[in-house]
Coordinates of C-alpha atoms in Angstrom, one line a residue:
M127 CA 80.0 83.0 85.8
R128 CA 77.3 83.0 83.2
S129 CA 74.7 80.2 83.4
P130 CA 74.8 77.6 80.6
L131 CA 71.0 77.8 80.5
L132 CA 71.2 81.5 79.6
N133 CA 73.8 80.7 76.8
K134 CA 71.2 78.3 75.3
V135 CA 68.6 81.0 75.4
S136 CA 70.9 83.5 73.5
L137 CA 71.7 80.9 70.8
I138 CA 68.1 80.1 70.1
F139 CA 66.6 83.6 70.2
G140 CA 69.5 85.7 68.7
P141 CA 70.2 89.2 70.0
R142 CA 69.5 89.3 73.7
P143 CA 66.8 91.4 75.2
P144 CA 67.6 93.0 78.6
L145 CA 68.9 90.5 81.1
N146 CA 66.4 91.3 83.7
W147 CA 63.5 90.7 81.2
I148 CA 65.0 87.3 80.4
L149 CA 65.4 86.3 84.0
L150 CA 61.8 87.4 84.8
C151 CA 60.4 85.3 81.9
L152 CA 62.4 82.3 82.9
V153 CA 61.6 82.5 86.6
S154 CA 57.9 82.8 85.6
V155 CA 58.1 79.7 83.4
F156 CA 59.7 77.6 86.0
V157 CA 57.3 78.8 88.7
L158 CA 54.5 77.6 86.4
I159 CA 56.3 74.2 86.0
A160 CA 56.8 73.9 89.7
L161 CA 53.2 74.7 90.5
L162 CA 51.7 72.4 87.8
G163 CA 54.1 69.6 88.7
S164 CA 54.0 70.1 92.4
S165 CA 57.7 69.6 92.2
S166 CA 58.3 68.1 95.6
T167 CA 54.7 67.4 96.6
T168 CA 53.1 64.0 96.7
T169 CA 49.6 63.1 97.5
F170 CA 48.4 60.2 99.6
D171 CA 46.8 58.8 96.3
S172 CA 50.3 58.6 94.7
V173 CA 51.9 57.2 97.8
T174 CA 49.5 54.3 98.1
S175 CA 48.9 53.7 94.3
S176 CA 50.3 50.7 92.5
A177 CA 52.3 52.8 89.9
K178 CA 55.5 51.2 88.8
P179 CA 58.6 52.5 90.7
D180 CA 60.6 53.3 87.6
I181 CA 57.9 55.5 86.2
Y182 CA 57.6 57.3 89.5
T183 CA 61.4 57.7 89.8
N184 CA 61.8 59.2 86.3
Y185 CA 58.8 61.5 86.8
R186 CA 60.1 62.7 90.2
K187 CA 63.6 63.3 88.9
L188 CA 62.2 65.5 86.1
K189 CA 60.3 67.5 88.6
E190 CA 63.2 67.8 90.9
Q191 CA 65.4 69.0 87.9
A192 CA 62.8 71.6 87.0
R193 CA 62.7 72.8 90.7
N194 CA 66.5 73.0 90.9
D195 CA 66.7 75.0 87.7
Y196 CA 64.1 77.3 89.0
L197 CA 65.9 77.9 92.3
E198 CA 69.2 78.5 90.5
L199 CA 67.6 81.1 88.2
K200 CA 65.8 82.7 91.1
S201 CA 69.1 82.9 93.0
I202 CA 70.8 84.6 90.0
S203 CA 68.0 87.1 89.5
L204 CA 68.2 88.1 93.2
G205 CA 72.0 88.2 93.2
A206 CA 72.1 85.9 96.2
N207 CA 74.4 83.1 97.0
R208 CA 72.9 79.6 97.0
I209 CA 72.0 78.2 100.4
K210 CA 74.8 76.1 101.9
D211 CA 74.4 72.9 103.8
V212 CA 74.9 73.0 107.6
G213 CA 78.4 71.7 108.4
L214 CA 79.3 68.8 110.7
C215 CA 80.4 69.2 114.3
G216 CA 83.8 68.1 115.4
K217 CA 84.6 64.7 116.7
E218 CA 84.4 65.9 120.2
R219 CA 80.7 66.4 119.9
E220 CA 79.8 62.8 118.8
N221 CA 78.1 62.2 122.1
Y222 CA 77.1 65.8 122.8
V223 CA 74.2 66.5 125.2
P224 CA 73.3 70.2 125.5
C225 CA 72.6 71.6 129.0
Y226 CA 74.8 69.0 130.6
N227 CA 78.3 70.4 131.1
V228 CA 79.8 69.0 134.3
S229 CA 83.1 70.9 134.1
G230 CA 81.3 74.2 133.3
N231 CA 78.8 73.6 136.2
L232 CA 81.7 73.0 138.6
L233 CA 83.3 76.3 137.5
A234 CA 80.0 78.0 138.1
G235 CA 80.1 76.8 141.8
L236 CA 77.7 73.9 141.6
K237 CA 78.5 70.9 143.7
D238 CA 76.9 68.1 145.8
G239 CA 75.6 66.4 142.7
E240 CA 74.0 69.5 141.2
E241 CA 76.9 69.6 138.7
F242 CA 75.3 66.6 137.0
D243 CA 71.9 68.4 136.8
R244 CA 70.5 70.0 133.7
H245 CA 71.5 73.7 133.5
C246 CA 70.4 75.2 130.1
E247 CA 70.9 78.7 131.5
L248 CA 74.6 78.0 131.9
S249 CA 75.1 76.5 128.5
Q250 CA 77.2 78.4 125.9
G251 CA 75.6 79.5 122.6
Y252 CA 74.7 76.4 120.6
Q253 CA 76.9 75.7 117.6
D254 CA 75.0 75.4 114.3
C255 CA 76.3 72.0 113.2
L256 CA 75.2 68.5 112.8
V257 CA 76.4 65.9 115.3
R258 CA 78.1 63.2 113.3
P259 CA 78.1 59.5 114.3
P260 CA 81.3 57.8 115.6
K261 CA 83.6 56.2 113.1
E262 CA 82.5 52.7 114.2
Y263 CA 78.8 53.5 114.2
K264 CA 76.5 50.9 112.7
I265 CA 72.7 50.9 112.2
P266 CA 71.2 49.0 115.2
L267 CA 69.8 45.5 114.7
T268 CA 66.1 45.2 114.3
W269 CA 63.8 44.5 117.2
P270 CA 63.9 42.2 119.1
A271 CA 67.5 41.1 118.2
G272 CA 68.6 44.7 119.0
R273 CA 67.4 44.3 122.6
D274 CA 70.0 41.6 123.2
V275 CA 72.9 42.5 120.9
I276 CA 74.1 46.0 120.2
W277 CA 77.2 47.4 118.4
S278 CA 79.8 48.5 121.0
G279 CA 80.8 51.4 118.7
N280 CA 77.4 52.9 119.0
V281 CA 77.7 53.7 122.8
K282 CA 80.4 55.4 124.8
L283 CA 81.1 52.3 126.9
T284 CA 84.8 51.3 126.9
K285 CA 86.2 47.9 127.6
D286 CA 87.9 49.3 130.8
Q287 CA 84.5 50.6 132.1
F288 CA 83.0 47.2 131.5
L289 CA 85.8 45.3 133.3
S290 CA 85.6 47.7 136.2
S291 CA 81.8 47.3 136.6
G292 CA 80.2 45.0 139.2
S293 CA 80.0 41.2 139.1
M294 CA 76.2 41.3 138.3
T295 CA 77.0 43.4 135.2
K296 CA 79.6 40.9 134.0
R297 CA 77.0 38.1 134.5
L298 CA 74.4 39.9 132.5
M299 CA 76.6 41.2 129.7
L300 CA 79.1 39.7 127.3
L301 CA 81.6 42.0 125.6
E302 CA 82.8 40.7 122.2
E303 CA 85.0 42.3 119.5
N304 CA 82.5 44.8 118.2
Q305 CA 79.3 43.8 120.0
I306 CA 77.8 43.8 123.5
A307 CA 75.5 40.8 124.1
F308 CA 72.9 40.6 126.9
H309 CA 71.3 37.5 128.3
S310 CA 68.0 36.8 126.6
E311 CA 64.8 36.3 128.4
D312 CA 65.0 32.5 128.2
G313 CA 68.7 32.3 129.2
L314 CA 68.8 34.4 132.4
I315 CA 71.2 33.1 135.0
V316 CA 70.2 31.8 138.4
D317 CA 69.3 34.7 140.7
G318 CA 69.1 36.9 137.7
V319 CA 66.5 39.5 136.6
K320 CA 63.7 37.1 136.1
D321 CA 64.1 35.7 139.6
Y322 CA 64.5 39.2 141.1
S323 CA 61.2 40.2 139.5
H324 CA 59.5 37.1 140.9
L325 CA 60.9 38.0 144.3
I326 CA 59.4 41.5 144.2
A327 CA 56.0 40.1 143.1
E328 CA 56.0 37.6 146.0
M329 CA 57.0 40.4 148.5
I330 CA 53.9 42.4 147.6
G331 CA 51.7 39.4 147.9
L332 CA 51.4 38.1 144.3
G333 CA 51.9 34.6 143.1
S334 CA 54.0 35.6 140.2
D335 CA 55.3 38.7 138.4
T336 CA 52.8 38.0 135.6
E337 CA 50.2 39.3 138.1
F338 CA 51.6 42.8 138.2
L339 CA 48.9 44.1 135.8
Q340 CA 46.1 42.5 137.8
A341 CA 47.5 44.2 140.9
G342 CA 47.3 47.6 139.3
V343 CA 51.0 48.0 138.4
R344 CA 51.2 49.2 134.8
T345 CA 53.9 51.9 134.9
V346 CA 57.3 51.7 136.6
L347 CA 59.9 54.4 137.0
D348 CA 63.3 52.6 137.1
I349 CA 65.8 55.0 138.8
G350 CA 69.4 54.3 137.8
C351 CA 68.5 51.4 135.5
G352 CA 72.1 50.1 135.0
F353 CA 72.0 48.5 131.5
G354 CA 68.2 48.1 131.3
S355 CA 67.8 44.4 132.0
F356 CA 65.1 44.8 134.6
G357 CA 63.2 47.2 132.4
A358 CA 63.5 44.8 129.4
H359 CA 62.0 42.1 131.5
L360 CA 59.1 44.3 132.7
L361 CA 58.4 45.2 129.1
S362 CA 58.0 41.6 128.3
L363 CA 55.2 41.5 130.9
K364 CA 53.4 44.4 129.1
L365 CA 54.4 47.0 131.7
M366 CA 55.7 50.4 130.7
A367 CA 59.1 50.7 132.5
L368 CA 60.9 54.1 132.0
C369 CA 64.5 54.3 132.9
V370 CA 65.6 57.7 134.4
A371 CA 69.3 58.2 135.3
A372 CA 71.6 61.1 135.8
Y373 CA 73.8 62.4 132.9
E374 CA 77.1 60.6 132.6
P375 CA 79.8 61.7 130.2
S376 CA 80.4 58.0 129.5
G377 CA 76.9 57.7 128.1
S378 CA 76.1 54.5 130.0
Q379 CA 72.7 53.7 131.4
V380 CA 70.3 56.0 129.5
Q381 CA 72.3 55.8 126.2
L382 CA 72.8 52.1 126.5
A383 CA 69.1 51.4 127.4
L384 CA 67.9 53.5 124.4
E385 CA 70.4 51.7 122.1
R386 CA 68.7 48.5 123.2
G387 CA 65.3 49.9 122.3
L388 CA 64.2 50.4 125.9
P389 CA 62.4 53.6 127.2
A390 CA 64.9 55.9 128.9
V391 CA 65.5 59.6 129.6
I392 CA 68.2 61.6 131.3
G393 CA 66.9 62.9 134.7
N394 CA 68.2 63.8 138.1
F395 CA 66.4 65.1 141.2
I396 CA 69.3 66.3 143.3
S397 CA 67.7 69.8 143.4
K398 CA 64.8 69.8 140.9
Q399 CA 61.6 67.8 140.4
L400 CA 61.5 65.4 137.5
P401 CA 59.3 66.7 134.6
F402 CA 56.4 64.3 135.5
P403 CA 53.1 65.2 137.1
S404 CA 52.1 64.1 140.6
L405 CA 50.6 60.6 140.9
S406 CA 52.3 59.3 137.7
Y407 CA 53.7 55.9 138.5
D408 CA 52.4 52.7 140.1
M409 CA 55.9 51.6 141.1
V410 CA 59.3 53.3 141.6
H411 CA 62.3 51.0 141.6
C412 CA 65.9 51.7 142.7
A413 CA 68.5 48.9 142.6
Q414 CA 71.9 50.3 143.8
C415 CA 71.0 53.6 142.1
G416 CA 73.5 55.5 144.2
I417 CA 71.0 57.8 146.0
I418 CA 71.3 58.4 149.7
W419 CA 67.6 58.3 150.5
D420 CA 67.8 59.5 154.1
S421 CA 69.8 62.7 153.3
K422 CA 68.4 66.2 153.2
D423 CA 65.7 65.2 155.7
G424 CA 64.0 62.8 153.3
L425 CA 63.7 65.3 150.5
F426 CA 64.3 62.7 147.8
L427 CA 61.7 60.4 149.4
I428 CA 59.1 63.2 149.2
E429 CA 59.8 63.4 145.5
I430 CA 59.1 59.7 145.2
D431 CA 55.9 60.1 147.1
R432 CA 54.9 62.9 144.7
L433 CA 55.4 60.6 141.7
L434 CA 53.7 57.5 143.2
K435 CA 50.0 56.9 142.8
P436 CA 47.9 56.0 145.9
G437 CA 48.7 52.4 146.8
G438 CA 51.9 52.4 144.7
Y439 CA 55.1 50.7 145.7
F440 CA 58.7 51.9 146.3
V441 CA 61.2 49.0 145.8
L442 CA 64.7 49.6 147.1
T443 CA 67.5 47.1 146.7
S444 CA 70.8 48.3 148.2
P445 CA 73.6 46.6 150.2
T446 CA 73.9 49.9 152.1
T447 CA 70.3 49.6 153.3
R448 CA 71.0 46.0 154.5
Q449 CA 74.1 47.1 156.4
Q450 CA 72.2 49.9 158.1
D451 CA 69.5 47.4 159.0
S452 CA 72.0 44.9 160.4
S453 CA 73.7 47.5 162.6
T454 CA 70.4 48.4 164.3
S455 CA 68.3 45.3 164.1
A456 CA 69.0 44.3 167.7
K457 CA 67.5 47.6 168.9
K458 CA 64.8 48.5 166.4
G459 CA 63.8 45.2 164.7
S460 CA 64.0 44.6 161.0
T461 CA 63.0 48.1 159.7
P462 CA 66.0 50.0 158.4
S463 CA 66.2 52.8 161.0
P464 CA 67.7 55.6 158.8
L465 CA 64.6 55.3 156.6
D466 CA 62.1 54.4 159.3
E467 CA 61.4 57.9 160.5
F468 CA 60.9 59.4 157.0
T469 CA 58.7 56.6 155.6
K470 CA 56.4 56.9 158.6
K471 CA 56.1 60.6 158.0
L472 CA 55.1 59.9 154.4
C473 CA 52.4 57.4 155.5
W474 CA 54.2 54.5 153.9
S475 CA 54.1 51.0 155.3
L476 CA 56.9 48.6 155.0
L477 CA 55.4 45.6 153.2
A478 CA 58.3 43.2 153.2
Q479 CA 62.1 43.0 153.6
Q480 CA 64.2 40.2 152.2
E481 CA 68.0 40.3 152.1
E482 CA 68.9 43.6 150.4
T483 CA 65.4 44.4 149.1
F484 CA 62.8 46.5 150.9
I485 CA 59.3 47.3 149.6
W486 CA 57.1 50.2 150.9
Q487 CA 53.6 50.9 149.9
K488 CA 52.2 54.4 149.7
T489 CA 48.9 55.0 151.6
D490 CA 45.7 55.2 149.6
D491 CA 44.1 57.4 152.4
S492 CA 44.7 61.1 151.6
Q493 CA 43.7 62.0 155.1
C494 CA 46.6 60.2 156.5
Y495 CA 49.0 63.1 155.8
T496 CA 46.9 65.6 157.9
S497 CA 46.2 63.2 160.7
R498 CA 49.7 61.9 161.3
Q499 CA 51.5 63.8 164.1
G500 CA 54.8 65.2 163.0
G501 CA 54.1 64.2 159.4
V502 CA 55.2 66.1 156.2
P503 CA 52.9 69.1 155.5
V504 CA 50.5 69.1 152.5
C505 CA 51.4 71.4 149.6
K506 CA 49.1 74.4 148.9
G507 CA 48.1 75.5 145.4
N508 CA 48.3 73.8 142.0
D509 CA 51.3 71.6 141.2
M510 CA 50.4 71.0 137.5
Q511 CA 53.3 72.9 136.0
M512 CA 56.1 70.6 137.2
Y513 CA 58.8 71.7 134.8
Y514 CA 62.0 71.4 136.8
Q515 CA 60.7 73.1 139.8
P516 CA 62.8 73.0 143.0
L517 CA 62.2 69.9 145.2
A518 CA 59.3 70.6 147.5
R519 CA 59.2 69.8 151.2
C520 CA 55.5 69.1 151.2
I521 CA 53.1 66.3 150.0
S522 CA 51.5 66.8 146.5
G523 CA 48.4 65.4 144.9
T524 CA 46.2 64.8 148.0
T525 CA 43.4 67.1 146.7
S526 CA 43.6 65.9 143.1
H527 CA 40.6 64.2 141.4
R528 CA 43.2 61.7 140.2
W529 CA 43.7 60.4 143.7
V530 CA 42.5 56.8 142.9
P531 CA 44.2 53.7 144.3
I532 CA 46.0 51.7 141.7
H533 CA 44.1 48.5 142.5
S534 CA 40.8 50.5 141.7
K535 CA 41.8 51.7 138.3
S536 CA 40.4 50.2 135.1
D537 CA 42.6 49.1 132.2
H538 CA 40.9 51.7 129.9
L539 CA 39.8 55.2 130.7
N540 CA 36.0 55.4 131.1
S541 CA 33.8 58.5 130.7
T542 CA 34.1 59.4 134.4
E543 CA 37.9 59.3 134.3
L544 CA 38.0 61.4 131.1
E545 CA 35.8 64.0 132.7
I546 CA 38.3 64.2 135.6
H547 CA 40.9 65.3 133.0
G548 CA 38.4 67.8 131.6
I549 CA 38.0 65.9 128.3
H550 CA 34.7 65.2 126.7
P551 CA 34.4 61.5 125.7
D552 CA 33.3 62.3 122.2
D553 CA 36.4 64.4 121.6
F554 CA 38.6 61.6 123.0
F555 CA 37.1 58.9 120.8
E556 CA 37.2 61.1 117.8
D557 CA 40.9 61.7 118.4
S558 CA 41.5 58.0 118.8
N559 CA 39.8 57.2 115.5
F560 CA 41.8 59.9 113.8
W561 CA 45.1 58.4 114.9
K562 CA 44.1 54.8 113.9
L563 CA 43.6 56.0 110.3
A564 CA 46.7 58.3 110.3
L565 CA 48.9 55.5 111.5
R566 CA 48.0 53.3 108.5
N567 CA 48.9 56.2 106.2
Y568 CA 52.1 56.9 108.1
W569 CA 53.4 53.4 107.8
S570 CA 52.9 53.5 104.0
L571 CA 55.0 56.6 103.8
L572 CA 58.1 55.0 105.4
S573 CA 59.3 53.4 102.2
P574 CA 61.6 54.1 99.2
L575 CA 58.4 54.8 97.1
V576 CA 58.4 58.3 98.5
F577 CA 62.2 58.5 98.6
S578 CA 63.1 56.8 95.4
D579 CA 66.7 58.0 95.7
H580 CA 66.8 56.4 99.1
P581 CA 70.0 57.5 101.0
K582 CA 72.6 54.8 101.2
R583 CA 75.0 53.9 103.9
P584 CA 78.6 54.4 102.9
G585 CA 79.6 51.4 100.7
D586 CA 76.3 49.6 101.1
D587 CA 73.7 48.6 98.6
D588 CA 70.1 49.9 98.7
P589 CA 68.8 49.2 102.2
L590 CA 65.7 47.2 102.8
P591 CA 62.3 48.9 103.5
P592 CA 62.5 50.1 107.1
Y593 CA 59.4 48.5 108.4
N594 CA 61.3 46.8 111.2
M595 CA 63.8 49.6 111.8
V596 CA 61.4 51.7 113.9
R597 CA 61.6 51.0 117.6
N598 CA 62.1 54.2 119.6
V599 CA 59.4 56.7 118.7
M600 CA 59.0 60.3 120.0
D601 CA 55.7 62.1 119.6
M602 CA 56.9 65.7 120.1
N603 CA 53.4 67.1 120.6
A604 CA 51.4 64.2 122.0
N605 CA 48.1 65.7 123.0
Y606 CA 46.1 62.8 124.4
G607 CA 48.7 60.2 123.4
G608 CA 46.5 59.0 120.5
L609 CA 49.5 58.0 118.3
S610 CA 50.9 55.9 121.1
A611 CA 47.5 54.2 121.6
A612 CA 47.2 53.5 117.9
L613 CA 50.6 52.0 117.6
M614 CA 49.8 49.7 120.6
E615 CA 46.4 48.7 119.1
A616 CA 48.1 47.9 115.8
S617 CA 50.6 45.7 117.6
K618 CA 53.6 47.6 116.3
A619 CA 56.7 46.6 118.2
V620 CA 57.6 50.2 119.2
W621 CA 57.4 52.3 122.3
V622 CA 56.6 56.1 122.3
M623 CA 58.1 58.9 124.4
N624 CA 55.0 61.3 124.6
V625 CA 56.2 64.9 125.0
V626 CA 53.8 67.6 126.0
P627 CA 55.2 71.0 125.1
L628 CA 55.5 73.7 127.7
G629 CA 52.8 76.3 127.0
A630 CA 50.4 73.8 125.5
R631 CA 47.4 72.2 127.3
N632 CA 48.9 70.0 130.0
T633 CA 47.6 66.6 129.0
L634 CA 50.5 64.7 130.6
P635 CA 48.5 63.4 133.6
L636 CA 46.1 61.8 131.1
I637 CA 49.0 60.2 129.2
H638 CA 50.4 58.7 132.4
D639 CA 46.9 57.5 133.5
R640 CA 46.7 55.7 130.1
G641 CA 49.8 53.8 131.0
F642 CA 52.2 55.5 128.6
A643 CA 55.6 57.1 129.0
G644 CA 55.7 60.9 128.8
V645 CA 57.4 64.1 129.9
L646 CA 56.8 67.8 129.9
H647 CA 59.4 69.7 127.8
N648 CA 60.1 73.2 126.5
W649 CA 61.0 72.8 122.8
C650 CA 62.9 76.1 123.0
E651 CA 65.5 74.0 124.7
P652 CA 67.3 70.7 123.9
F653 CA 65.7 67.4 124.9
P654 CA 67.4 65.4 127.7
T655 CA 68.8 62.5 125.7
Y656 CA 72.0 61.4 124.0
P657 CA 72.5 61.7 120.2
R658 CA 71.1 59.0 117.8
T659 CA 68.6 57.6 120.3
Y660 CA 65.3 57.8 118.3
D661 CA 64.2 56.0 115.1
L662 CA 61.1 58.1 114.3
L663 CA 60.2 61.7 115.4
H664 CA 56.5 62.8 114.9
A665 CA 55.1 66.2 115.6
N666 CA 51.5 67.4 114.9
G667 CA 51.1 71.2 115.1
L668 CA 54.5 71.6 116.9
L669 CA 55.9 74.0 114.2
S670 CA 53.0 76.5 114.7
H671 CA 53.3 76.1 118.5
I672 CA 57.0 76.9 118.7
A673 CA 56.4 80.0 116.5
S674 CA 53.8 81.2 119.0
Q675 CA 56.4 80.6 121.7
K676 CA 59.0 82.7 119.8
C677 CA 61.3 79.7 119.4
S678 CA 63.7 79.0 116.5
M679 CA 62.4 76.4 114.0
F680 CA 66.0 76.1 112.7
Q681 CA 67.3 75.2 116.2
L682 CA 64.4 72.8 116.7
L683 CA 65.3 70.9 113.5
L684 CA 69.0 70.8 114.4
E685 CA 68.0 69.3 117.8
M686 CA 65.8 66.8 116.0
D687 CA 68.7 65.8 113.8
R688 CA 70.9 65.3 116.9
V689 CA 68.5 62.9 118.6
L690 CA 67.6 61.0 115.4
R691 CA 69.7 58.0 114.3
P692 CA 71.1 57.9 110.8
E693 CA 68.4 56.7 108.4
G694 CA 65.8 57.7 110.9
W695 CA 62.4 59.2 109.9
I696 CA 60.6 62.5 110.6
I697 CA 56.9 63.1 110.1
L698 CA 55.7 66.7 110.6
S699 CA 52.1 67.7 110.3
D700 CA 51.1 71.4 110.2
T701 CA 49.7 74.1 108.0
L702 CA 51.2 74.9 104.6
G703 CA 53.3 78.0 105.7
P704 CA 55.3 76.3 108.5
I705 CA 55.7 73.1 106.5
E706 CA 57.2 75.0 103.5
K707 CA 59.6 76.8 105.8
A708 CA 60.6 73.5 107.5
R709 CA 61.1 71.9 104.0
T710 CA 63.6 74.6 103.1
L711 CA 65.5 74.2 106.4
A712 CA 65.4 70.4 106.0
A713 CA 67.3 70.8 102.7
Q714 CA 70.0 72.7 104.7
I715 CA 70.2 69.9 107.2
R716 CA 70.6 67.4 104.4
W717 CA 67.4 65.6 105.0
E718 CA 65.5 64.0 102.2
A719 CA 62.2 65.7 102.3
R720 CA 58.8 65.4 100.6
V721 CA 55.6 67.4 101.2
I722 CA 52.4 65.3 101.2
D723 CA 49.1 66.9 100.3
L724 CA 46.4 65.3 102.3
Q725 CA 43.9 65.9 99.5
N726 CA 41.1 66.7 102.0
G727 CA 40.6 70.3 101.1
S728 CA 42.4 71.6 104.2
D729 CA 45.5 73.7 104.6
Q730 CA 47.2 70.8 106.4
R731 CA 50.3 69.1 104.9
L732 CA 52.7 66.4 106.0
L733 CA 56.5 66.8 105.7
V734 CA 58.1 63.4 105.5
C735 CA 61.8 63.4 105.9
Q736 CA 64.7 60.9 106.3
K737 CA 68.0 61.6 107.8
P738 CA 70.9 60.3 105.6
F739 CA 73.9 58.4 106.9
V740 CA 76.6 61.1 106.8
R741 CA 80.1 60.8 108.3
K742 CA 81.9 63.7 106.5

């Protein structure tokens, strides 16, 4: 069908010159308009200026119309079809998590818990579609209200599952018509999470759980976190508590914790190590997490030892452990005998036992492992690349320069500690200053000024500016963790999942030593989380990195769309070429996208995007 724009040209200029000549002229004109107007490019000056919104809106729409006309003419001249939007996945994929296919894993012969592990190599070809939200999905409440009240339609937790859960769950949760309410910090029941936390502090010799930080406990790995109440309490004490739990088709635990705005990631160590470096955590906590710790000759306990820093604590609360202890207490005293032999081999000491709770402390003497008769052997070689390696039957980290007892570590990294990580202090502080400035600019971009045709929720009026809508942040190429530090220093009520890409410099030990959450991940593969679990995705230099790794940018952006909640934000920083390619793909994925020129004379650009609320 002939373009109306070409009909207008014929009426004005009379007899038509050759069609190709007309198209060439028109394409050239619109290219010139696009270049002069920077059709979808905004500078930081215009973002932060005080220009009136209606002027900006009209000007932007004129530029967008010119760009659309140019693309249409270019498509006609090339004889190509217009690029189509990516379609939506079926309803069955509303809670889809790639690489976790329990039924498929069982058919492949996996058993004894390995069917719940991550097996990307067994996954079928990914379907190029956008995971849609459930019919009842609603935008989460802002923090901190969203910590205590969530929409029940946002998580795959049915009323039957709630009613069949334990008594502690019923005491901590209240299921209403379309909401799940959790007991707030001030209204915890007797013998609830707050009292439990106090008990742990007293058992390790502290007067109160407010003294955890002074005792060197800053980071906690919470295995099988239930519904996140213990982690929520630890966060109120300024500790970084990361929930890690096995994949569940129901989506409970990790999905529910993230919906509450609490740090969580899918993880299981039935057969593979977790994607954390050795000596990462000050405390590992397990409350009825379902792991049989004395199985496989203590192999799971060796993995806990790998993750614990010298002097760190392993807290185990389990009725099973209490029963084992009761059955043997007459013969062997108060130590639970099934674990006694393994913990001694690991150079752990049982600090205290009270009812169902046991606390062990890892030795801070690295020579203990070689001097103890019949102990677990020490690993040989470098264990830095800990990306889902098989569980090891040896002790890691004893020769590391990071072997520093938790009670000896300072709150902030000093020059000596930076040199341990091979980082020059000047480079570190320059990086820190850069992210402080960048953060101020980023926050100004998350507003309808950039997206004047802000996407609307179905049937809603214009949403309010999203300043309080950001809680779960992922830094997809975290480097030193500078963005996370800048957010903390600016007192933003967010937490950051710092991701170090496979193939990049492994700075994850530094990130953990700074007290932040982080994982190693291969961005050629999906990330281990449920859909719609992050509010803001940030990546500096990641597009260039995945190109060097021969990964698909299109698949990466589809994965970003999967883990991002509706109306969530994306900030990509890279050179002009990858940014322009990503902008084209963003249009296919239905993101609102703007390229920001940093106006510093460099080739660096920002691509700021927002995911719309799309149901069909």
